[in-house]
Coordinates of C-alpha atoms in Angstrom, one line a residue:
X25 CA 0.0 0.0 0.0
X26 CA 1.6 3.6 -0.6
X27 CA 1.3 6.4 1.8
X28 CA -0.5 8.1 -0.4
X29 CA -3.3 5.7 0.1
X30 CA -4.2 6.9 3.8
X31 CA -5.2 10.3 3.9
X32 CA -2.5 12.6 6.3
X33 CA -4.0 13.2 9.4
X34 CA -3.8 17.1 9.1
X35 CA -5.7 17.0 6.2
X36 CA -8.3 14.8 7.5
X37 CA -8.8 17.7 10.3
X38 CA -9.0 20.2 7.4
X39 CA -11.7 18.6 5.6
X40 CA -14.1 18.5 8.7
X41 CA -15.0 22.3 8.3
X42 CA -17.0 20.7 5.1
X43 CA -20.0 19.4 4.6
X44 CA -20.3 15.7 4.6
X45 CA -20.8 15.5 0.9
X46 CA -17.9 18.1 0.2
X47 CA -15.7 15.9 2.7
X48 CA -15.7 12.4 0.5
X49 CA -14.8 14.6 -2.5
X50 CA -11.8 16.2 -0.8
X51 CA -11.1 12.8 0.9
X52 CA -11.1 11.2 -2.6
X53 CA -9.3 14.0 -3.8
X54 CA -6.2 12.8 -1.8
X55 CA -6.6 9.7 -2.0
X56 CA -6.8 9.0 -6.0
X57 CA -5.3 11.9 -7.2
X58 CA -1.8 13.1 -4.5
X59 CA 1.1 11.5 -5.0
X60 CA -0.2 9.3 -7.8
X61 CA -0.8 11.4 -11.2
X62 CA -1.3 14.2 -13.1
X63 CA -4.6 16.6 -12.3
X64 CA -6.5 16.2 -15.0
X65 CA -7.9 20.1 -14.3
X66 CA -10.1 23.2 -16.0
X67 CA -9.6 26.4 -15.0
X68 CA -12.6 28.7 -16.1
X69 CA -14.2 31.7 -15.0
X70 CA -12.1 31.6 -11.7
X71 CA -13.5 28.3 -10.9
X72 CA -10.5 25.0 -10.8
X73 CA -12.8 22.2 -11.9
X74 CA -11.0 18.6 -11.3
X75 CA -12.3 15.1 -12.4
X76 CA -10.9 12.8 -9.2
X77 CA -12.6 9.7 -10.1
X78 CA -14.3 7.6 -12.4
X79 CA -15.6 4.1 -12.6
X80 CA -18.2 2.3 -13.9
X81 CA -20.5 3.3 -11.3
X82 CA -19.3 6.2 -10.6
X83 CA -18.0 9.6 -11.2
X84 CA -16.5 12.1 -8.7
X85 CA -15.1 15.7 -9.5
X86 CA -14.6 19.1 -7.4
X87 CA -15.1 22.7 -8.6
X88 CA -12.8 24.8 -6.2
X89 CA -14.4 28.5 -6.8
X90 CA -13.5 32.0 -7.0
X91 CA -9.8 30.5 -6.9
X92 CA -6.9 32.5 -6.5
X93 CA -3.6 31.5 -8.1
X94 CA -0.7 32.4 -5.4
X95 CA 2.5 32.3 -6.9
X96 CA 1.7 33.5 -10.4
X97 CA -0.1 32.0 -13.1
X98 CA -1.4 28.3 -13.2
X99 CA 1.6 25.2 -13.9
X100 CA 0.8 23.7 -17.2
X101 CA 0.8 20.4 -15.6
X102 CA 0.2 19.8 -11.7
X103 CA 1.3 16.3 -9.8
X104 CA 0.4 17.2 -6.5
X105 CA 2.7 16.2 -3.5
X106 CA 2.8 17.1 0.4
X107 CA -0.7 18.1 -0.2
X108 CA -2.1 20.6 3.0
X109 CA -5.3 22.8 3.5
X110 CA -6.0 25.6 5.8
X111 CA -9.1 28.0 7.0
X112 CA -7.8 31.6 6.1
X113 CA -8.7 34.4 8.5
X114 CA -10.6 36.3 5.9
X115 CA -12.9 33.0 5.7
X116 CA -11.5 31.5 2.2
X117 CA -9.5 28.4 2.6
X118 CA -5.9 27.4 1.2
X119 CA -4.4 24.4 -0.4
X120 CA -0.7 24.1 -0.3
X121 CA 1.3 21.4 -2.2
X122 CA 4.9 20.7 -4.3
X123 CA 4.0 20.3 -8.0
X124 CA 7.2 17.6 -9.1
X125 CA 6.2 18.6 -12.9
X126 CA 7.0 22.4 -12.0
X127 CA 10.0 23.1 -14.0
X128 CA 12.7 23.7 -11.8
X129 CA 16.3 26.0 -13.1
X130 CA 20.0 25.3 -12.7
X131 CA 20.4 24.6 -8.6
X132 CA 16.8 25.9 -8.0
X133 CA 15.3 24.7 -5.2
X134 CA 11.5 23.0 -5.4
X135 CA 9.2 25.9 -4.0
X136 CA 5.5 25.6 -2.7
X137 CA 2.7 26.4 -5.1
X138 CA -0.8 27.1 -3.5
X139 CA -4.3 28.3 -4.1
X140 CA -7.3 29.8 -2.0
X141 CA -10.6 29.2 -2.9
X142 CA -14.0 30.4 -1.4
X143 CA -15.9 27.4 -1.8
X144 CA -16.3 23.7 -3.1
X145 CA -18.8 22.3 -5.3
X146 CA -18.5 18.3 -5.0
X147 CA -20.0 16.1 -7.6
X148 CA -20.9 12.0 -7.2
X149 CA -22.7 10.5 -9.8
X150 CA -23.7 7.4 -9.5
X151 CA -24.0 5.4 -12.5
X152 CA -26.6 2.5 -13.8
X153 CA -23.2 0.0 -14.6
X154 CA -24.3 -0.4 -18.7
X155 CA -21.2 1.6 -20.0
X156 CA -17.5 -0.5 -19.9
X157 CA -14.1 1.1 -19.2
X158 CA -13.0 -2.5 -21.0
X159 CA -11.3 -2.3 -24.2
X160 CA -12.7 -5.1 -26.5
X161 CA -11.1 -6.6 -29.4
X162 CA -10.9 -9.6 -31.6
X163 CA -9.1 -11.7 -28.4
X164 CA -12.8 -12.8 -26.6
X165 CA -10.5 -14.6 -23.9
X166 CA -12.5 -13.6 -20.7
X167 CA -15.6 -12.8 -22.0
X168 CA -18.4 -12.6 -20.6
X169 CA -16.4 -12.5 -16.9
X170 CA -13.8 -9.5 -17.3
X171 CA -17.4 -7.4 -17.6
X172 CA -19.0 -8.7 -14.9
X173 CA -15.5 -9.0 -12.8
X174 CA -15.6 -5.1 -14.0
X175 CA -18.9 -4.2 -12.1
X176 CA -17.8 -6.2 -9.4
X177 CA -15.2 -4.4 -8.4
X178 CA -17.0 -1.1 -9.0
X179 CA -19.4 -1.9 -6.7
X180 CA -16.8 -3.1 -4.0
X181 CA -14.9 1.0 -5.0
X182 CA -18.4 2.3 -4.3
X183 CA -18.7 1.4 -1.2
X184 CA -14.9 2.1 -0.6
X185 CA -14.9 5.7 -1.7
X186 CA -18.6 6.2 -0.1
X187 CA -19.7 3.7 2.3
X188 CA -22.2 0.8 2.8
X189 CA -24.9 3.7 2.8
X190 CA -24.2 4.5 -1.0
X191 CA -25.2 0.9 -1.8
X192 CA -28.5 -0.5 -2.2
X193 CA -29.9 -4.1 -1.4
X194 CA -28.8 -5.4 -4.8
X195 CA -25.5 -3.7 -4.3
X196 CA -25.1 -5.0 -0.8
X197 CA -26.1 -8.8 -2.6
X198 CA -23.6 -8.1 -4.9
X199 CA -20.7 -7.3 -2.0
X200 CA -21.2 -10.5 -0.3
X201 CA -21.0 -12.7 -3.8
X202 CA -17.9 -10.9 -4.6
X203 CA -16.5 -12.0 -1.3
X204 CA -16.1 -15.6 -2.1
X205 CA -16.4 -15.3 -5.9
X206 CA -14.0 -12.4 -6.3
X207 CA -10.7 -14.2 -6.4
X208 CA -11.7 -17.2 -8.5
X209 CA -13.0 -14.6 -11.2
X210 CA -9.7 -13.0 -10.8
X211 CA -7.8 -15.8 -11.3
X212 CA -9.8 -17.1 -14.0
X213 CA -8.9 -14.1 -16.1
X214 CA -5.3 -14.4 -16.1
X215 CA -3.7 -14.6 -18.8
X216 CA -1.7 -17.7 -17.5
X217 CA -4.6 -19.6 -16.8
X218 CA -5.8 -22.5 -19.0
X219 CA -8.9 -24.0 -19.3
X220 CA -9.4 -27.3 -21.7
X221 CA -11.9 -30.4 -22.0
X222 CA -12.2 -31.2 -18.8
X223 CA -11.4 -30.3 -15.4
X224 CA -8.3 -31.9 -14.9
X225 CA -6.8 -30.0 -17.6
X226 CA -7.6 -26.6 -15.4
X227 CA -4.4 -25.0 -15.3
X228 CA -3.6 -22.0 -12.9
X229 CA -2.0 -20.8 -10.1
X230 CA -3.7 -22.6 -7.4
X231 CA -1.4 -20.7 -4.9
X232 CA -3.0 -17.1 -6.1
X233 CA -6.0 -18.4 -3.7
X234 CA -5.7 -17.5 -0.3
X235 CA -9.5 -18.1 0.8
X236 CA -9.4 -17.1 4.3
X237 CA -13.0 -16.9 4.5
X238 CA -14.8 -16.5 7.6
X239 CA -18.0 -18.5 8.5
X240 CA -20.9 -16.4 6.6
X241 CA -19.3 -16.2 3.8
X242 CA -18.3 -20.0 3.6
X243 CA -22.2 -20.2 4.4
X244 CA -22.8 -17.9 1.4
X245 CA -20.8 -19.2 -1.1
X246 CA -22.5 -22.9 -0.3
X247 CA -26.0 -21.3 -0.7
X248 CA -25.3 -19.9 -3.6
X249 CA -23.9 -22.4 -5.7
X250 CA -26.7 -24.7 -4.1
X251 CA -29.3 -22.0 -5.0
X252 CA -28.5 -22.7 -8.6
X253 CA -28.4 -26.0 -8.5
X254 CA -24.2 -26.5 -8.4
X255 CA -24.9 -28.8 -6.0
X256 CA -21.4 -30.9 -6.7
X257 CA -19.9 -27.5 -6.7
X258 CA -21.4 -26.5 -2.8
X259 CA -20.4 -30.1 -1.5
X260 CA -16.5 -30.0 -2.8
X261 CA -16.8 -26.3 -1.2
X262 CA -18.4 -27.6 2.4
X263 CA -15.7 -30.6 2.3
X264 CA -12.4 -29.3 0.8
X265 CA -12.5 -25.9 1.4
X266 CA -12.3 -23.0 -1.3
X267 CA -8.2 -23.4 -1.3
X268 CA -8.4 -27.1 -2.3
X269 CA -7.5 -27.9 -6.0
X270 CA -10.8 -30.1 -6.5
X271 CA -13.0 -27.2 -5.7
X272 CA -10.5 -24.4 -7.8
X273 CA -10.5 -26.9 -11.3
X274 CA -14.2 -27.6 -10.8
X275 CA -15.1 -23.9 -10.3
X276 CA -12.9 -22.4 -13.4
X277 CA -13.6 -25.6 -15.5
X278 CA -17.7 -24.9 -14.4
X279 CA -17.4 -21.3 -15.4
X280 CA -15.9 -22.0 -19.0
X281 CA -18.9 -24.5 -19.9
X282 CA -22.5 -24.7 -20.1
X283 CA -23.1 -24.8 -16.8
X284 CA -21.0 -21.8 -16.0
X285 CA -24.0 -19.8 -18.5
X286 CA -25.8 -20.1 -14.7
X287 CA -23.9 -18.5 -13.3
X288 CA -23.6 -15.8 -15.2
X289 CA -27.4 -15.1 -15.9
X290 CA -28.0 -14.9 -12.3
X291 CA -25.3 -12.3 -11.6
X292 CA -25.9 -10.8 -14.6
X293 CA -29.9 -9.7 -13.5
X294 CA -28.3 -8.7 -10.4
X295 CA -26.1 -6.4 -12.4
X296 CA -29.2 -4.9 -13.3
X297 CA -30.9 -4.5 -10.4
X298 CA -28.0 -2.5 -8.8
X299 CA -28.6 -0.6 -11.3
X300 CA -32.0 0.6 -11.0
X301 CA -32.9 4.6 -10.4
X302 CA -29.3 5.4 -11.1
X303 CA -28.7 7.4 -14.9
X304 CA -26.9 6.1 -17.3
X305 CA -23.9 7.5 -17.9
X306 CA -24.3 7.4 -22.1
X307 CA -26.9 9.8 -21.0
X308 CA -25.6 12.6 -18.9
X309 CA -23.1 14.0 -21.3
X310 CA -24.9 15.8 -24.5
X311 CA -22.4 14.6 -26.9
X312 CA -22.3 11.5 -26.2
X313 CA -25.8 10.9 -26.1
X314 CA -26.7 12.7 -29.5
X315 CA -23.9 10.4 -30.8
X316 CA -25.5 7.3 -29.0
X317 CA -29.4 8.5 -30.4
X318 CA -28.0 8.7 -33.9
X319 CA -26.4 5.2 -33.8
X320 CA -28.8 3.2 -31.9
X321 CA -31.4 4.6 -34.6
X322 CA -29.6 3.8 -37.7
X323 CA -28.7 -0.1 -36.1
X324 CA -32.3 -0.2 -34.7
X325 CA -33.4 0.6 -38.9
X326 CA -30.5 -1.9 -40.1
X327 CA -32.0 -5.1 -37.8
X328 CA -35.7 -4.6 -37.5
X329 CA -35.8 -3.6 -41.9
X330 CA -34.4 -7.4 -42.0
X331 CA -36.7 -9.0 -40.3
X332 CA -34.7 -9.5 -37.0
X333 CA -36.5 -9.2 -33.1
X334 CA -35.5 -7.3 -30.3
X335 CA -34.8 -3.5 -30.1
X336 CA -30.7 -2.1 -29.8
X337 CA -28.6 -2.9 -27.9
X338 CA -29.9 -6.5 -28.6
X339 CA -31.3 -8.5 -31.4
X340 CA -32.1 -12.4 -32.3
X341 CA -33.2 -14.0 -35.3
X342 CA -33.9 -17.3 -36.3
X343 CA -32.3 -18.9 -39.6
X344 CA -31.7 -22.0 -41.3
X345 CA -28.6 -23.7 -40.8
X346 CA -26.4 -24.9 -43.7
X347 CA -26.1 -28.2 -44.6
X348 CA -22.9 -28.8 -42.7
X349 CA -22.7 -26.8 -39.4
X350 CA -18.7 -26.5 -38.4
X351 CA -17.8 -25.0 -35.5
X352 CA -13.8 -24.7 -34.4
X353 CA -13.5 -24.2 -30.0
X354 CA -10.5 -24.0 -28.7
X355 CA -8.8 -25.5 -31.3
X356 CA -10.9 -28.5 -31.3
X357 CA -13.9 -28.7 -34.3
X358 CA -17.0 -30.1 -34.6
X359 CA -19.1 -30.9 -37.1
X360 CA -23.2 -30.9 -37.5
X361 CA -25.4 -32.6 -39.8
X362 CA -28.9 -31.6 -40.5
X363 CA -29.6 -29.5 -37.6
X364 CA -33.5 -27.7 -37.6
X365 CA -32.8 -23.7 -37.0
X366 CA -30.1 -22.3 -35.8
X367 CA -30.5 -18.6 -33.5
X368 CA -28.3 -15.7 -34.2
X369 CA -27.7 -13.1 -31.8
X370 CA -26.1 -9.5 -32.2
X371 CA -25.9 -7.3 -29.0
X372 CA -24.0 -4.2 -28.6
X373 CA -21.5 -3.3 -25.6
X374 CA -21.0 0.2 -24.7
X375 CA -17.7 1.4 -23.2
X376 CA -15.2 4.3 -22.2
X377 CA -11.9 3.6 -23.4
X378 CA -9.2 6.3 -23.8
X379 CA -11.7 9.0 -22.9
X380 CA -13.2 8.0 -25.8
X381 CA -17.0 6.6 -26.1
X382 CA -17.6 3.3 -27.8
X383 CA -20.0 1.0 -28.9
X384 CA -18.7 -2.6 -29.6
X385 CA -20.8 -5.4 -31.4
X386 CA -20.6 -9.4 -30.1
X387 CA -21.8 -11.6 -32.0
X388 CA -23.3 -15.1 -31.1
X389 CA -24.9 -18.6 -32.7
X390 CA -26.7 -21.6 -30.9
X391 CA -27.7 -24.7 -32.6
X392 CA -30.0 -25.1 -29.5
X393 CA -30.3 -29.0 -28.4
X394 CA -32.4 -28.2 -24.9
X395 CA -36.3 -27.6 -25.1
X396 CA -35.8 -26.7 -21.3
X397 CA -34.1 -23.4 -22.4
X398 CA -35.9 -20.1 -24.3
X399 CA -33.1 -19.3 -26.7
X400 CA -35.4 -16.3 -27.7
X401 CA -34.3 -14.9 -24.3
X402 CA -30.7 -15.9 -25.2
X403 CA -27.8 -13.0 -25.8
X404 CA -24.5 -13.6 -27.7
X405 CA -22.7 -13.2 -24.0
X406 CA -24.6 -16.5 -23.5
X407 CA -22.8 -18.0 -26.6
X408 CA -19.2 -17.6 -25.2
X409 CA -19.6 -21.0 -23.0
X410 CA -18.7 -24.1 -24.4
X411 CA -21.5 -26.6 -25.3
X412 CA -19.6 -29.0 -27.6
X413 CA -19.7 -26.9 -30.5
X414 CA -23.3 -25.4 -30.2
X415 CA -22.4 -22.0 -29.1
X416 CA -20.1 -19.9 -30.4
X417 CA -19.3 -15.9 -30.4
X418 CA -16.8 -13.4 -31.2
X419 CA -16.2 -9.9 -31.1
X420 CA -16.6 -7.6 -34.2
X421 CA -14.3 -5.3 -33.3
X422 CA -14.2 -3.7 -36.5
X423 CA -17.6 -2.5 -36.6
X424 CA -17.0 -0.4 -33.5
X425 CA -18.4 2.9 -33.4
X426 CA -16.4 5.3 -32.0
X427 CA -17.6 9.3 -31.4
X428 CA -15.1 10.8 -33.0
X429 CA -16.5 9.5 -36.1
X430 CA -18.4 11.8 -38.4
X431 CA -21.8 10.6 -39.3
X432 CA -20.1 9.8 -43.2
X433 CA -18.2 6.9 -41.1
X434 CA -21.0 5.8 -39.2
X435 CA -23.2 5.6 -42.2
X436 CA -20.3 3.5 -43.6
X437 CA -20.4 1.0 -40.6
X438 CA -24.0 0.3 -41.1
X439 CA -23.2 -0.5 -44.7
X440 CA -20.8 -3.1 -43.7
X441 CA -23.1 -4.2 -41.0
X442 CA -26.2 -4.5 -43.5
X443 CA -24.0 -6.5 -45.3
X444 CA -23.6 -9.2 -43.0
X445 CA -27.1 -9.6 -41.9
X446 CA -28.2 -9.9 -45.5
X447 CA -25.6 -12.5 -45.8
X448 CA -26.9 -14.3 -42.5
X449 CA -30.5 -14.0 -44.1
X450 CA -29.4 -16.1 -47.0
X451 CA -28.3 -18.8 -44.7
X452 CA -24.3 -18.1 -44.9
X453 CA -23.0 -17.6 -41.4
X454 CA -20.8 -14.7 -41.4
X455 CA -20.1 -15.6 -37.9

């Protein structure tokens, strides 16, 4: 842990003369932001506007006002150390702090920079968890897990940064899950982990987990996988313990198959109950959400003019299969003959990346075999699980929509996409 991750002690005494609200946006303040990298700041109107924080389910930024530079004009670039605020007799408070980007002359010492300010305005938005600070590509390893690991772990900075009283009951539901499930999910997205047919060929770093669990959450975990009917998975948990090898290959080899699709469906719906009565962050900027109207319109025309269900950001359609079905998983292929229908999914994956706003197609296909499931329901994150060939997805990567691009290039996109639905219509897979 660096020192910069506990807040100084003086400081915390300074922020007290704040409102509660205004004190978790100066305490944030230090803690993401001193010590660690450059401000990303606006100065405007004499108002210092700061973005601290942001995460999928969150943003935090500060407006100091009526701000008064000190030593002259405002540093180009500001990485704030030794970071300490006072009350000013005049009523205004100061913020005092070395800058180690402040250019610095031949045997010239580092000096203080500062700046008073009259008042705070602290921002926390809290966001509905349907826009991704995950970069996707053509390499699907992960997916559907890094998103969900990705919400996970903005809930558990949520509560962090703002306390159990931010969260609501699906939030708090989502806290306890992460407790036991947290780990495995992080080790089942390394990159050194390997995953074949079966679960003794589960290949990791066993000694990554460290399940020190205490007794509620060995309780929960067991519920939970029993809830869902794992029930092979809650007894090798009870027995072994969540450290033991047994219970680690039949977890990651359980979350890579079919049944692993149960998992994710039941976290997923509680991803989006955490999410209710918050706004969504594609929607606060103006931007971004002209951009986002103006796409999901033209995709919405592009599926529903070709006979396809379901409104953006998901669709499903039901075609013929070819002749010969061949699917290729993991390097190992299988071949159908003869198969009835075949369901085709497209669903679209919003995301900040680079400051810039995205929207990412997956694609997905089931040969469905199980009259127990409603593949109409289905989305292509539901495809990524092996079922011996039946399911497969990918990412189109290069149909991503990007809002830099000018509504010539999006226009283009839709072309290209057109193109593969009309070829999916006429029975070739495109997939």
């Amino acid at each position: 842990m660096s020192n910069h991750d506990i807040v100084d002690e003086a400081f915390h005494q300074f922020v007290q003369q704040f409102h509660t609200e205004e004190q978790k946006v100066l305490l944030a303040f230090y803690r993401e932001l001193v010590g660690k990298r450059r401000i990303p700041y606006k100065i405007k109107d004499r108002s210092f506007s700061v973005d601290i924080q942001m995460c999928q389910g969150f943003t935090v930024d500060v407006e100091f006002q009526d701000v008064l530079i000190e030593d002259g004009r405002h540093p180009k670039e500001i990485l704030m150390d030794s970071l300490r605020g006072e009350r000013l007799a005049d009523g205004r408070y100061r913020l005092s702090f070395m800058n180690r980007l402040a250019p610095l002359g031949e045997n010239q010492a580092p000096k203080e920079s500062s700046f008073s300010f009259a008042s705070i305005r602290g921002g926390v938005r809290l966001w509905d968890y349907n826009v991704h600070t995950i970069k996707l590509g053509r390499d699907s390893r992960g997916l559907p897990w890094n998103l969900v690991y990705e919400t996970f772990q903005a809930i558990a900075q949520k509560r962090k940064v703002f306390g159990i009283g931010y969260l609501n009951a699906y939030e708090r539901e989502a806290i306890e899950i992460f407790k036991f499930l947290g780990p495995y999910l992080e080790l089942y997205l390394l990159p050194t982990t390997k995953i074949g047919f079966g679960k003794s060929t589960v290949l990791c770093d066993f000694d990554r987990i460290d399940a020190a669990f205490d007794e509620k959450t060995c309780r929960d975990a067991e519920e939970f996988f029993a809830g869902l009917g794992l029930h092979r998975l809650a007894v090798i948990f009870s027995k072994e313990g969540g450290n033991s090898k047994a219970f680690i290959q039949e977890l990651l080899y359980t979350m890579s198959s079919l049944k692993g699709n149960i998992i994710y469906k039941n976290l997923r719906n509680l991803i989006e109950s955490c999410g209710k009565g918050h706004q969504g962050l594609n929607e606060s900027d103006a931007d971004m959400n002209l951009f986002r109207t103006y796409v999901r319109e033209k995709v919405n025309k592009a599926f529903l003019d070709r006979g396809w269900k379901g409104n953006y950001p998901s669709y499903m359609t039901v075609t013929a299969p070819e002749f010969l079905e061949v699917s290729s998983v993991y390097k190992k292929q299988y071949t159908y003959l003869n198969e009835k229908i075949k369901f085709l999914y497209f669903d679209f994956v919003e995301s900040i990346v680079d400051n810039q706003y995205c929207i990412t197609p997956l694609t997905g296909m089931i040969l469905p075999k199980n009259s127990n499931i409603d593949y109409r329901k289905c989305k292509s994150t539901d495809c990524f699980f092996i079922d011996g060939g039946r399911r497969r997805a990918e990412v189109f990567e290069d149909l991503t929509f990007k809002e830099g691009m000018t509504r010539k290039e999006i226009r283009e996109k839709i072309s290209q996409l057109s193109l593969i639905l009309d070829l999916q219509r006429g029975g070739l897979s495109g997939l």
